[in-house]
mmCIF file of C-alpha atoms (C1' of nucleotides) in Angstrom:
data_model
loop_
_atom_site.group_PDB
_atom_site.id
_atom_site.type_symbol
_atom_site.label_atom_id
_atom_site.label_comp_id
_atom_site.label_asym_id
_atom_site.label_seq_id
_atom_site.Cartn_x
_atom_site.Cartn_y
_atom_site.Cartn_z
ATOM 1 C CA UNK A 260 112.500 73.896 119.389
ATOM 2 C CA UNK A 261 111.808 76.402 116.692
ATOM 3 C CA UNK A 262 112.420 79.091 119.226
ATOM 4 C CA UNK A 263 115.856 77.900 120.150
ATOM 5 C CA UNK A 264 116.660 77.475 116.499
ATOM 6 C CA UNK A 265 115.691 80.999 115.649
ATOM 7 C CA UNK A 266 117.582 82.173 118.699
ATOM 8 C CA UNK A 267 120.740 80.444 117.593
ATOM 9 C CA UNK A 268 120.383 81.847 114.106
ATOM 10 C CA UNK A 269 119.991 85.303 115.467
ATOM 11 C CA UNK A 270 122.986 85.011 117.670
ATOM 12 C CA UNK A 271 125.197 83.444 115.008
ATOM 13 C CA UNK A 272 124.322 86.032 112.404
ATOM 14 C CA UNK A 273 124.726 89.493 113.727
ATOM 15 C CA UNK A 274 122.618 91.109 111.011
ATOM 16 C CA UNK A 275 120.191 88.411 109.992
ATOM 17 C CA UNK A 276 117.704 90.789 108.463
ATOM 18 C CA UNK A 277 120.193 92.084 105.946
ATOM 19 C CA UNK A 278 120.600 88.939 103.873
ATOM 20 C CA UNK A 279 119.855 89.301 100.192
ATOM 21 C CA UNK A 280 116.747 87.205 100.659
ATOM 22 C CA UNK A 281 115.429 89.527 103.341
ATOM 23 C CA UNK A 282 116.172 92.519 101.165
ATOM 24 C CA UNK A 283 114.397 90.919 98.219
ATOM 25 C CA UNK A 284 111.351 90.418 100.375
ATOM 26 C CA UNK A 285 111.489 94.033 101.426
ATOM 27 C CA UNK A 286 111.626 95.080 97.775
ATOM 28 C CA UNK A 287 108.633 92.961 96.864
ATOM 29 C CA UNK A 288 106.711 94.119 99.912
ATOM 30 C CA UNK A 289 107.160 97.679 98.685
ATOM 31 C CA UNK A 290 105.988 96.724 95.208
ATOM 32 C CA UNK A 291 102.846 94.930 96.302
ATOM 33 C CA UNK A 292 101.982 97.327 99.106
ATOM 34 C CA UNK A 293 102.240 100.330 96.821
ATOM 35 C CA UNK A 294 99.775 98.674 94.492
ATOM 36 C CA UNK A 295 97.320 98.201 97.327
ATOM 37 C CA UNK A 296 98.004 101.728 98.424
ATOM 38 C CA UNK A 297 97.030 103.314 95.099
ATOM 39 C CA UNK A 298 94.247 100.934 94.149
ATOM 40 C CA UNK A 299 91.294 102.548 95.890
ATOM 41 C CA UNK A 300 91.798 106.117 94.660
ATOM 42 C CA UNK A 301 92.597 104.812 91.178
ATOM 43 C CA UNK A 302 89.297 102.994 91.111
ATOM 44 C CA UNK A 303 87.393 106.097 92.158
ATOM 45 C CA UNK A 304 89.168 108.234 89.574
ATOM 46 C CA UNK A 305 88.838 105.797 86.689
ATOM 47 C CA UNK A 306 85.167 106.695 86.406
ATOM 48 C CA UNK A 307 85.938 110.375 85.927
ATOM 49 C CA UNK A 308 88.330 111.812 83.386
ATOM 50 C CA UNK A 309 91.060 112.073 86.000
ATOM 51 C CA UNK A 310 94.020 109.930 86.906
ATOM 52 C CA UNK A 311 96.641 109.459 89.560
ATOM 53 C CA UNK A 312 98.350 112.678 88.517
ATOM 54 C CA UNK A 313 95.236 114.661 89.414
ATOM 55 C CA UNK A 314 95.022 112.896 92.739
ATOM 56 C CA UNK A 315 98.585 113.829 93.632
ATOM 57 C CA UNK A 316 98.028 117.475 92.752
ATOM 58 C CA UNK A 317 94.806 117.623 94.750
ATOM 59 C CA UNK A 318 96.419 115.912 97.703
ATOM 60 C CA UNK A 319 99.306 118.330 98.043
ATOM 61 C CA UNK A 320 97.220 121.418 97.354
ATOM 62 C CA UNK A 321 94.992 120.263 100.172
ATOM 63 C CA UNK A 322 97.964 119.776 102.493
ATOM 64 C CA UNK A 323 99.569 123.089 101.696
ATOM 65 C CA UNK A 324 96.816 125.491 100.644
ATOM 66 C CA UNK A 325 98.183 128.519 98.865
ATOM 67 C CA UNK A 326 101.262 126.724 97.600
ATOM 68 C CA UNK A 327 102.741 128.012 94.374
ATOM 69 C CA UNK A 328 103.009 126.095 91.122
ATOM 70 C CA UNK A 329 106.772 126.008 91.459
ATOM 71 C CA UNK A 330 106.634 124.528 94.932
ATOM 72 C CA UNK A 331 104.190 121.874 93.844
ATOM 73 C CA UNK A 332 106.493 121.113 90.947
ATOM 74 C CA UNK A 333 109.430 120.330 93.184
ATOM 75 C CA UNK A 334 107.306 118.253 95.543
ATOM 76 C CA UNK A 335 105.820 116.126 92.785
ATOM 77 C CA UNK A 336 109.064 115.882 90.841
ATOM 78 C CA UNK A 337 107.537 116.316 87.401
ATOM 79 C CA UNK A 338 107.987 118.907 84.674
ATOM 80 C CA UNK A 339 105.905 122.053 84.595
ATOM 81 C CA UNK A 340 104.368 120.995 81.296
ATOM 82 C CA UNK A 341 103.205 117.784 82.851
ATOM 83 C CA UNK A 342 101.807 119.453 85.945
ATOM 84 C CA UNK A 343 100.269 122.241 83.925
ATOM 85 C CA UNK A 344 98.170 119.844 81.877
ATOM 86 C CA UNK A 345 96.724 118.437 85.073
ATOM 87 C CA UNK A 346 96.294 121.800 86.772
ATOM 88 C CA UNK A 347 94.576 123.306 83.753
ATOM 89 C CA UNK A 348 91.840 120.684 83.749
ATOM 90 C CA UNK A 349 91.372 120.999 87.505
ATOM 91 C CA UNK A 350 91.045 124.796 87.289
ATOM 92 C CA UNK A 351 88.720 124.596 84.275
ATOM 93 C CA UNK A 352 86.552 122.051 86.050
ATOM 94 C CA UNK A 353 86.345 124.277 89.095
ATOM 95 C CA UNK A 354 88.156 122.014 91.541
ATOM 96 C CA UNK A 355 91.189 124.241 92.008
ATOM 97 C CA UNK A 356 91.497 128.004 92.222
ATOM 98 C CA UNK A 357 94.724 129.760 91.189
ATOM 99 C CA UNK A 358 95.019 133.168 92.797
ATOM 100 C CA UNK A 359 97.586 135.689 91.651
ATOM 101 C CA UNK A 360 100.140 136.411 94.381
ATOM 102 C CA UNK A 361 99.766 139.593 96.426
ATOM 103 C CA UNK A 362 103.456 140.098 97.031
ATOM 104 C CA UNK A 363 104.780 138.617 93.804
ATOM 105 C CA UNK A 364 102.221 138.876 91.084
ATOM 106 C CA UNK A 365 104.018 136.290 88.935
ATOM 107 C CA UNK A 366 103.142 133.544 91.361
ATOM 108 C CA UNK A 367 99.900 131.586 91.371
ATOM 109 C CA UNK A 368 98.726 130.379 94.748
ATOM 110 C CA UNK A 369 96.683 127.215 94.552
ATOM 111 C CA UNK A 370 93.604 126.378 96.606
ATOM 112 C CA UNK A 371 90.945 123.713 96.455
ATOM 113 C CA UNK A 372 87.408 124.923 95.845
ATOM 114 C CA UNK A 373 84.606 123.365 97.860
ATOM 115 C CA UNK A 374 84.074 120.890 95.075
ATOM 116 C CA UNK A 375 87.794 120.135 94.970
ATOM 117 C CA UNK A 376 87.855 119.613 98.709
ATOM 118 C CA UNK A 377 84.948 117.196 98.370
ATOM 119 C CA UNK A 378 86.804 115.081 95.842
ATOM 120 C CA UNK A 379 89.947 115.214 97.956
ATOM 121 C CA UNK A 380 87.969 113.927 100.857
ATOM 122 C CA UNK A 381 86.560 111.022 98.894
ATOM 123 C CA UNK A 382 89.984 110.040 97.600
ATOM 124 C CA UNK A 383 91.934 110.398 100.795
ATOM 125 C CA UNK A 384 89.075 108.783 102.691
ATOM 126 C CA UNK A 385 89.528 105.590 100.745
ATOM 127 C CA UNK A 386 93.271 105.709 101.154
ATOM 128 C CA UNK A 387 93.102 106.565 104.837
ATOM 129 C CA UNK A 388 90.657 103.745 105.467
ATOM 130 C CA UNK A 389 93.127 101.238 104.110
ATOM 131 C CA UNK A 390 96.019 102.827 105.939
ATOM 132 C CA UNK A 391 94.029 102.913 109.154
ATOM 133 C CA UNK A 392 93.126 99.241 108.853
ATOM 134 C CA UNK A 393 96.746 98.354 108.212
ATOM 135 C CA UNK A 394 97.982 100.477 111.112
ATOM 136 C CA UNK A 395 95.386 99.077 113.464
ATOM 137 C CA UNK A 396 96.174 95.522 112.468
ATOM 138 C CA UNK A 397 99.922 96.017 112.753
ATOM 139 C CA UNK A 398 99.980 97.934 116.016
ATOM 140 C CA UNK A 399 101.750 101.107 117.141
ATOM 141 C CA UNK A 400 105.249 99.680 117.334
ATOM 142 C CA UNK A 401 105.055 98.354 113.795
ATOM 143 C CA UNK A 402 103.753 101.715 112.620
ATOM 144 C CA UNK A 403 106.725 103.480 114.164
ATOM 145 C CA UNK A 404 109.074 101.055 112.446
ATOM 146 C CA UNK A 405 107.238 101.435 109.165
ATOM 147 C CA UNK A 406 107.755 105.173 109.208
ATOM 148 C CA UNK A 407 111.361 104.936 110.310
ATOM 149 C CA UNK A 408 112.274 102.656 107.419
ATOM 150 C CA UNK A 409 110.334 104.690 104.882
ATOM 151 C CA UNK A 410 112.072 107.872 105.942
ATOM 152 C CA UNK A 411 115.429 106.171 105.729
ATOM 153 C CA UNK A 412 114.565 105.122 102.198
ATOM 154 C CA UNK A 413 113.921 108.641 100.923
ATOM 155 C CA UNK A 414 116.462 110.848 99.235
ATOM 156 C CA UNK A 415 117.424 113.859 101.260
ATOM 157 C CA UNK A 416 115.509 116.032 98.829
ATOM 158 C CA UNK A 417 112.390 113.950 99.238
ATOM 159 C CA UNK A 418 112.851 113.801 102.980
ATOM 160 C CA UNK A 419 113.051 117.561 103.019
ATOM 161 C CA UNK A 420 109.742 117.870 101.200
ATOM 162 C CA UNK A 421 108.216 115.245 103.426
ATOM 163 C CA UNK A 422 109.274 116.931 106.643
ATOM 164 C CA UNK A 423 108.720 120.389 105.252
ATOM 165 C CA UNK A 424 105.025 120.022 104.579
ATOM 166 C CA UNK A 425 104.231 120.332 108.237
ATOM 167 C CA UNK A 426 106.152 120.253 111.455
ATOM 168 C CA UNK A 427 106.740 116.654 112.125
ATOM 169 C CA UNK A 428 107.718 115.360 115.578
ATOM 170 C CA UNK A 429 110.706 113.071 115.384
ATOM 171 C CA UNK B 231 92.062 128.236 118.283
ATOM 172 C CA UNK B 232 93.078 125.520 115.864
ATOM 173 C CA UNK B 233 95.635 124.287 118.373
ATOM 174 C CA UNK B 234 93.203 123.777 121.192
ATOM 175 C CA UNK B 235 90.899 122.063 118.752
ATOM 176 C CA UNK B 236 93.561 119.596 117.630
ATOM 177 C CA UNK B 237 94.662 119.075 121.224
ATOM 178 C CA UNK B 238 91.188 118.142 122.302
ATOM 179 C CA UNK B 239 90.971 115.688 119.445
ATOM 180 C CA UNK B 240 94.284 114.127 120.392
ATOM 181 C CA UNK B 241 93.395 113.674 124.008
ATOM 182 C CA UNK B 242 89.977 112.301 123.206
ATOM 183 C CA UNK B 243 91.377 109.616 120.938
ATOM 184 C CA UNK B 244 93.044 106.735 122.713
ATOM 185 C CA UNK B 245 94.943 105.617 119.617
ATOM 186 C CA UNK B 246 97.083 108.632 118.840
ATOM 187 C CA UNK B 247 98.740 107.099 115.821
ATOM 188 C CA UNK B 248 95.417 106.726 114.049
ATOM 189 C CA UNK B 249 94.540 110.391 113.827
ATOM 190 C CA UNK B 250 93.928 111.699 110.343
ATOM 191 C CA UNK B 251 97.156 113.640 110.575
ATOM 192 C CA UNK B 252 99.151 110.514 111.371
ATOM 193 C CA UNK B 253 97.470 108.682 108.521
ATOM 194 C CA UNK B 254 98.213 111.541 106.156
ATOM 195 C CA UNK B 255 101.869 111.330 107.117
ATOM 196 C CA UNK B 256 101.817 107.613 106.448
ATOM 197 C CA UNK B 257 100.333 108.235 103.011
ATOM 198 C CA UNK B 258 102.972 110.797 102.154
ATOM 199 C CA UNK B 259 105.734 108.603 103.507
ATOM 200 C CA UNK B 260 104.621 105.887 101.093
ATOM 201 C CA UNK B 261 104.566 108.356 98.215
ATOM 202 C CA UNK B 262 108.033 109.749 98.808
ATOM 203 C CA UNK B 263 109.623 106.469 99.814
ATOM 204 C CA UNK B 264 108.360 104.725 96.709
ATOM 205 C CA UNK B 265 109.972 107.445 94.639
ATOM 206 C CA UNK B 266 113.294 106.835 96.356
ATOM 207 C CA UNK B 267 112.772 103.118 96.002
ATOM 208 C CA UNK B 268 112.417 103.225 92.208
ATOM 209 C CA UNK B 269 114.890 106.001 91.505
ATOM 210 C CA UNK B 270 118.097 104.018 91.197
ATOM 211 C CA UNK B 271 116.876 101.319 88.802
ATOM 212 C CA UNK B 272 115.035 103.964 86.788
ATOM 213 C CA UNK B 273 118.245 105.877 86.359
ATOM 214 C CA UNK B 274 120.106 102.798 85.202
ATOM 215 C CA UNK B 275 117.366 101.887 82.753
ATOM 216 C CA UNK B 276 116.901 105.369 81.344
ATOM 217 C CA UNK B 277 120.138 104.989 79.443
ATOM 218 C CA UNK B 278 118.926 101.857 77.704
ATOM 219 C CA UNK B 279 115.665 101.558 75.822
ATOM 220 C CA UNK B 280 114.000 99.959 78.826
ATOM 221 C CA UNK B 281 111.744 101.215 81.592
ATOM 222 C CA UNK B 282 110.277 100.207 84.895
ATOM 223 C CA UNK B 283 108.022 97.642 83.259
ATOM 224 C CA UNK B 284 111.056 95.765 81.980
ATOM 225 C CA UNK B 285 112.611 95.864 85.401
ATOM 226 C CA UNK B 286 109.537 94.308 86.983
ATOM 227 C CA UNK B 287 109.396 91.526 84.429
ATOM 228 C CA UNK B 288 113.081 90.761 84.845
ATOM 229 C CA UNK B 289 112.773 90.796 88.616
ATOM 230 C CA UNK B 290 109.979 88.266 88.815
ATOM 231 C CA UNK B 291 111.377 86.010 86.101
ATOM 232 C CA UNK B 292 114.548 85.924 88.137
ATOM 233 C CA UNK B 293 112.628 85.033 91.286
ATOM 234 C CA UNK B 294 110.563 82.326 89.664
ATOM 235 C CA UNK B 295 112.482 80.911 86.712
ATOM 236 C CA UNK B 296 110.288 78.921 84.350
ATOM 237 C CA UNK B 297 107.163 80.866 85.237
ATOM 238 C CA UNK B 298 104.542 81.165 82.530
ATOM 239 C CA UNK B 299 103.354 84.384 80.942
ATOM 240 C CA UNK B 300 99.977 83.927 82.581
ATOM 241 C CA UNK B 301 101.453 83.588 86.023
ATOM 242 C CA UNK B 302 103.617 86.640 85.536
ATOM 243 C CA UNK B 303 100.510 88.458 84.376
ATOM 244 C CA UNK B 304 98.645 87.883 87.589
ATOM 245 C CA UNK B 305 101.655 88.835 89.681
ATOM 246 C CA UNK B 306 102.245 92.095 87.845
ATOM 247 C CA UNK B 307 98.573 92.939 87.523
ATOM 248 C CA UNK B 308 98.677 94.231 83.947
ATOM 249 C CA UNK B 309 97.057 92.999 80.762
ATOM 250 C CA UNK B 310 98.743 90.278 78.768
ATOM 251 C CA UNK B 311 99.086 92.639 75.819
ATOM 252 C CA UNK B 312 100.964 95.108 77.960
ATOM 253 C CA UNK B 313 103.291 92.484 79.338
ATOM 254 C CA UNK B 314 103.761 90.964 75.925
ATOM 255 C CA UNK B 315 105.213 94.143 74.454
ATOM 256 C CA UNK B 316 107.793 94.230 77.219
ATOM 257 C CA UNK B 317 108.530 90.540 76.969
ATOM 258 C CA UNK B 318 108.928 90.705 73.201
ATOM 259 C CA UNK B 319 111.695 93.296 73.412
ATOM 260 C CA UNK B 320 113.431 91.371 76.166
ATOM 261 C CA UNK B 321 113.314 88.149 74.140
ATOM 262 C CA UNK B 322 114.439 89.901 70.948
ATOM 263 C CA UNK B 323 117.315 91.521 72.800
ATOM 264 C CA UNK B 324 118.375 88.161 74.180
ATOM 265 C CA UNK B 325 117.755 88.895 77.861
ATOM 266 C CA UNK B 326 114.874 86.456 78.287
ATOM 267 C CA UNK B 327 114.259 83.033 76.831
ATOM 268 C CA UNK B 328 110.696 81.782 76.290
ATOM 269 C CA UNK B 329 110.546 78.007 76.028
ATOM 270 C CA UNK B 330 107.416 76.309 74.743
ATOM 271 C CA UNK B 331 105.841 74.163 77.439
ATOM 272 C CA UNK B 332 106.471 70.412 77.307
ATOM 273 C CA UNK B 333 103.171 69.442 78.828
ATOM 274 C CA UNK B 334 101.029 72.256 77.474
ATOM 275 C CA UNK B 335 102.401 73.635 74.258
ATOM 276 C CA UNK B 336 100.360 76.825 74.607
ATOM 277 C CA UNK B 337 102.403 77.930 77.558
ATOM 278 C CA UNK B 338 105.710 79.784 77.397
ATOM 279 C CA UNK B 339 108.114 79.228 80.265
ATOM 280 C CA UNK B 340 110.312 82.223 80.914
ATOM 281 C CA UNK B 341 113.985 82.248 81.887
ATOM 282 C CA UNK B 342 116.684 84.877 82.085
ATOM 283 C CA UNK B 343 119.659 84.396 79.794
ATOM 284 C CA UNK B 344 123.122 85.093 81.180
ATOM 285 C CA UNK B 345 122.893 88.605 79.831
ATOM 286 C CA UNK B 346 119.444 89.022 81.400
ATOM 287 C CA UNK B 347 120.743 87.781 84.729
ATOM 288 C CA UNK B 348 123.557 90.314 84.530
ATOM 289 C CA UNK B 349 121.134 93.190 84.067
ATOM 290 C CA UNK B 350 118.941 91.853 86.848
ATOM 291 C CA UNK B 351 121.912 91.877 89.131
ATOM 292 C CA UNK B 352 122.803 95.454 88.302
ATOM 293 C CA UNK B 353 119.257 96.634 88.884
ATOM 294 C CA UNK B 354 118.518 94.729 92.053
ATOM 295 C CA UNK B 355 121.981 95.571 93.322
ATOM 296 C CA UNK B 356 121.163 99.256 93.249
ATOM 297 C CA UNK B 357 117.796 98.692 94.844
ATOM 298 C CA UNK B 358 119.155 96.348 97.482
ATOM 299 C CA UNK B 359 121.890 98.808 98.364
ATOM 300 C CA UNK B 360 119.333 101.458 99.167
ATOM 301 C CA UNK B 361 117.125 99.027 101.029
ATOM 302 C CA UNK B 362 120.102 97.733 102.983
ATOM 303 C CA UNK B 363 121.145 101.230 103.967
ATOM 304 C CA UNK B 364 117.611 102.039 105.078
ATOM 305 C CA UNK B 365 117.285 98.791 107.042
ATOM 306 C CA UNK B 366 120.640 99.261 108.684
ATOM 307 C CA UNK B 367 119.860 102.811 109.637
ATOM 308 C CA UNK B 368 116.416 101.954 110.988
ATOM 309 C CA UNK B 369 117.350 98.839 112.914
ATOM 310 C CA UNK B 370 115.823 95.348 113.150
ATOM 311 C CA UNK B 371 112.729 96.282 115.125
ATOM 312 C CA UNK B 372 111.790 98.994 112.672
ATOM 313 C CA UNK B 373 112.313 96.565 109.792
ATOM 314 C CA UNK B 374 109.938 94.073 111.357
ATOM 315 C CA UNK B 375 107.342 96.800 111.792
ATOM 316 C CA UNK B 376 107.891 97.998 108.248
ATOM 317 C CA UNK B 377 107.109 94.579 106.863
ATOM 318 C CA UNK B 378 104.141 94.032 109.142
ATOM 319 C CA UNK B 379 102.477 97.241 108.028
ATOM 320 C CA UNK B 380 103.239 96.657 104.354
ATOM 321 C CA UNK B 381 101.730 93.197 104.475
ATOM 322 C CA UNK B 382 98.646 94.543 106.208
ATOM 323 C CA UNK B 383 98.316 97.099 103.433
ATOM 324 C CA UNK B 384 98.200 94.543 100.604
ATOM 325 C CA UNK B 385 95.057 93.114 99.127
ATOM 326 C CA UNK B 386 94.608 89.444 99.845
ATOM 327 C CA UNK B 387 95.349 88.680 96.215
ATOM 328 C CA UNK B 388 98.589 90.597 96.356
ATOM 329 C CA UNK B 389 99.476 89.096 99.693
ATOM 330 C CA UNK B 390 98.999 85.672 98.160
ATOM 331 C CA UNK B 391 101.414 86.470 95.368
ATOM 332 C CA UNK B 392 103.835 87.978 97.829
ATOM 333 C CA UNK B 393 103.822 84.990 100.131
ATOM 334 C CA UNK B 394 103.588 82.505 97.287
ATOM 335 C CA UNK B 395 106.818 83.452 95.621
ATOM 336 C CA UNK B 396 108.808 81.700 98.295
ATOM 337 C CA UNK B 397 108.101 80.218 101.632
ATOM 338 C CA UNK B 398 108.060 83.073 103.982
ATOM 339 C CA UNK B 399 108.243 82.621 107.772
ATOM 340 C CA UNK B 400 105.441 84.408 109.558
ATOM 341 C "C1'" DT C 153 85.281 65.395 66.149
ATOM 342 C "C1'" DT C 154 83.873 69.582 67.035
ATOM 343 C "C1'" DG C 155 83.138 73.665 69.772
ATOM 344 C "C1'" DG C 156 84.563 76.273 73.681
ATOM 345 C "C1'" DA C 157 88.208 77.865 76.622
ATOM 346 C "C1'" DA C 158 92.890 79.213 77.378
ATOM 347 C "C1'" DA C 159 97.630 81.076 76.102
ATOM 348 C "C1'" DG C 160 99.770 84.086 73.506
ATOM 349 C "C1'" DT C 161 100.401 87.678 69.564
ATOM 350 C "C1'" DC C 162 99.486 91.866 66.634
ATOM 351 C "C1'" DA C 163 97.461 96.539 66.044
ATOM 352 C "C1'" DA C 164 95.599 100.763 67.441
ATOM 353 C "C1'" DC C 165 94.710 104.005 70.988
ATOM 354 C "C1'" DA C 166 95.073 106.919 75.499
ATOM 355 C "C1'" DA C 167 97.239 108.718 79.700
ATOM 356 C "C1'" DG C 168 100.950 110.763 81.442
ATOM 357 C "C1'" DA C 169 105.584 111.369 81.641
ATOM 358 C "C1'" DC C 170 109.482 113.806 78.910
ATOM 359 C "C1'" DT C 171 112.198 117.485 75.972
ATOM 360 C "C1'" DG C 172 112.634 121.765 73.481
ATOM 361 C "C1'" DA C 173 111.222 126.193 72.023
ATOM 362 C "C1'" DC C 174 108.822 130.198 72.847
ATOM 363 C "C1'" DA C 175 105.565 133.929 75.088
ATOM 364 C "C1'" DT C 176 104.228 136.890 78.765
ATOM 365 C "C1'" DA C 177 104.362 139.213 82.753
ATOM 366 C "C1'" DA C 178 106.636 140.709 86.834
ATOM 367 C "C1'" DC C 179 110.544 141.336 89.508
ATOM 368 C "C1'" DC C 180 115.265 143.021 90.412
ATOM 369 C "C1'" DT C 181 119.831 144.957 89.685
ATOM 370 C "C1'" DT C 182 122.525 148.290 87.614
ATOM 371 C "C1'" DA D 69 114.941 153.137 82.226
ATOM 372 C "C1'" DA D 70 117.243 148.768 80.476
ATOM 373 C "C1'" DG D 71 118.432 144.218 80.624
ATOM 374 C "C1'" DG D 72 118.546 139.942 82.788
ATOM 375 C "C1'" DT D 73 116.138 136.660 85.640
ATOM 376 C "C1'" DT D 74 112.143 134.295 87.475
ATOM 377 C "C1'" DA D 75 107.395 132.296 87.431
ATOM 378 C "C1'" DT D 76 104.171 130.641 84.740
ATOM 379 C "C1'" DG D 77 101.764 129.094 80.568
ATOM 380 C "C1'" DT D 78 101.640 126.980 75.940
ATOM 381 C "C1'" DC D 79 102.563 124.369 71.581
ATOM 382 C "C1'" DA D 80 104.556 120.464 69.376
ATOM 383 C "C1'" DG D 81 106.522 116.047 69.400
ATOM 384 C "C1'" DT D 82 108.290 111.715 71.576
ATOM 385 C "C1'" DC D 83 108.428 107.720 74.779
ATOM 386 C "C1'" DT D 84 106.754 104.335 78.090
ATOM 387 C "C1'" DT D 85 103.183 101.752 79.509
ATOM 388 C "C1'" DG D 86 98.790 101.017 80.275
ATOM 389 C "C1'" DT D 87 94.181 99.892 77.703
ATOM 390 C "C1'" DT D 88 90.707 97.239 74.292
ATOM 391 C "C1'" DG D 89 89.639 94.480 70.202
ATOM 392 C "C1'" DA D 90 90.605 90.983 66.957
ATOM 393 C "C1'" DC D 91 93.201 86.990 65.830
ATOM 394 C "C1'" DT D 92 95.924 82.243 65.962
ATOM 395 C "C1'" DT D 93 97.284 78.164 68.089
ATOM 396 C "C1'" DT D 94 96.560 74.690 71.262
ATOM 397 C "C1'" DC D 95 94.107 71.966 74.555
ATOM 398 C "C1'" DC D 96 90.190 69.564 76.441
ATOM 399 C "C1'" DA D 97 85.665 67.821 77.117
ATOM 400 C "C1'" DA D 98 81.016 66.775 75.444
#
DNA sequence: TTGGAAAGTCAACAAGACTGACATAACCTT
DNA sequence: AAGGTTATGTCAGTCTTGTTGACTTTCCAA
């Protein structure tokens, strides 16, 4: 009964999933899921004198060790003043090391110290645990769809950063 | 060296999509996609004296007209003082109407004015356009997977809000 | 009827984004 | 060698949006 009904709806409407109501649900799913996504690291960081900005910096330095300040800037999409405030505290606290470039001595190449790597691991561990649970619960096909939609939602610039961080099998 | 190491890890794990690398990509996909997701409304709002917080309030008042401040509070997950600042400007500017409750005179029931509904439409129009393009590009199966994963990523509390806003066919 | 709980408001503060101006050092082209 | 550009760092000030604390009004139950 319900099956035939949903069948007829699907066949009568070519693109059922593109109604405004479906789109609204997609929008709200993004809103709520992003909250869940950032919750765990935020909770860990709230104890220390760090915030989400520090987490982001640590995450991408970990992904791309030796990256320059400028590169990090374009990935994070913030101003250098904003990033610098964060980076300064991380360097002062001994979580990040900024080495002067060999080839171009104007550049600073960023690395996590052991202590920085430890914090990164705690933060991403919490986030990965949630992601892993969600992926496991949803199944491989859903995960593939999840990534396809998310990539389609990015700007080309963002997509470029996303794909550029590592080689990424399409 | 590193290659053979990662290969051995891949072959030893039955669930390929749950490797740390796959999870990391999921995390970054969320980060970049959320940026794309909020970009358009942010750009529209940056001209006015409003921000993302106003957008969120307007969105959920539109979804659930007559909602109380308290209810909105628990949906948005901020303090009442924080929401109140936003709400005050919206009421003063004539975008939102706050009617004193008939039954309980402590409560304020929130509605969009015509002008508020107009702004809501501009904002959600931009967001829906991007979502629609992404959905269309990704295809129906991917969209289903996208939503499945996002729902699995929410806290139960958030999921409750998400599902509670309207009846939502599982 | 009185005291506690709940809804909402006002004030002050902090994090983290922004702009603008400026400094320094290193690179690069002429 | 000189001058312009690039990469980075810094100071000052503003804006949005989150926080806590203190307060009023209203409701409800002992």
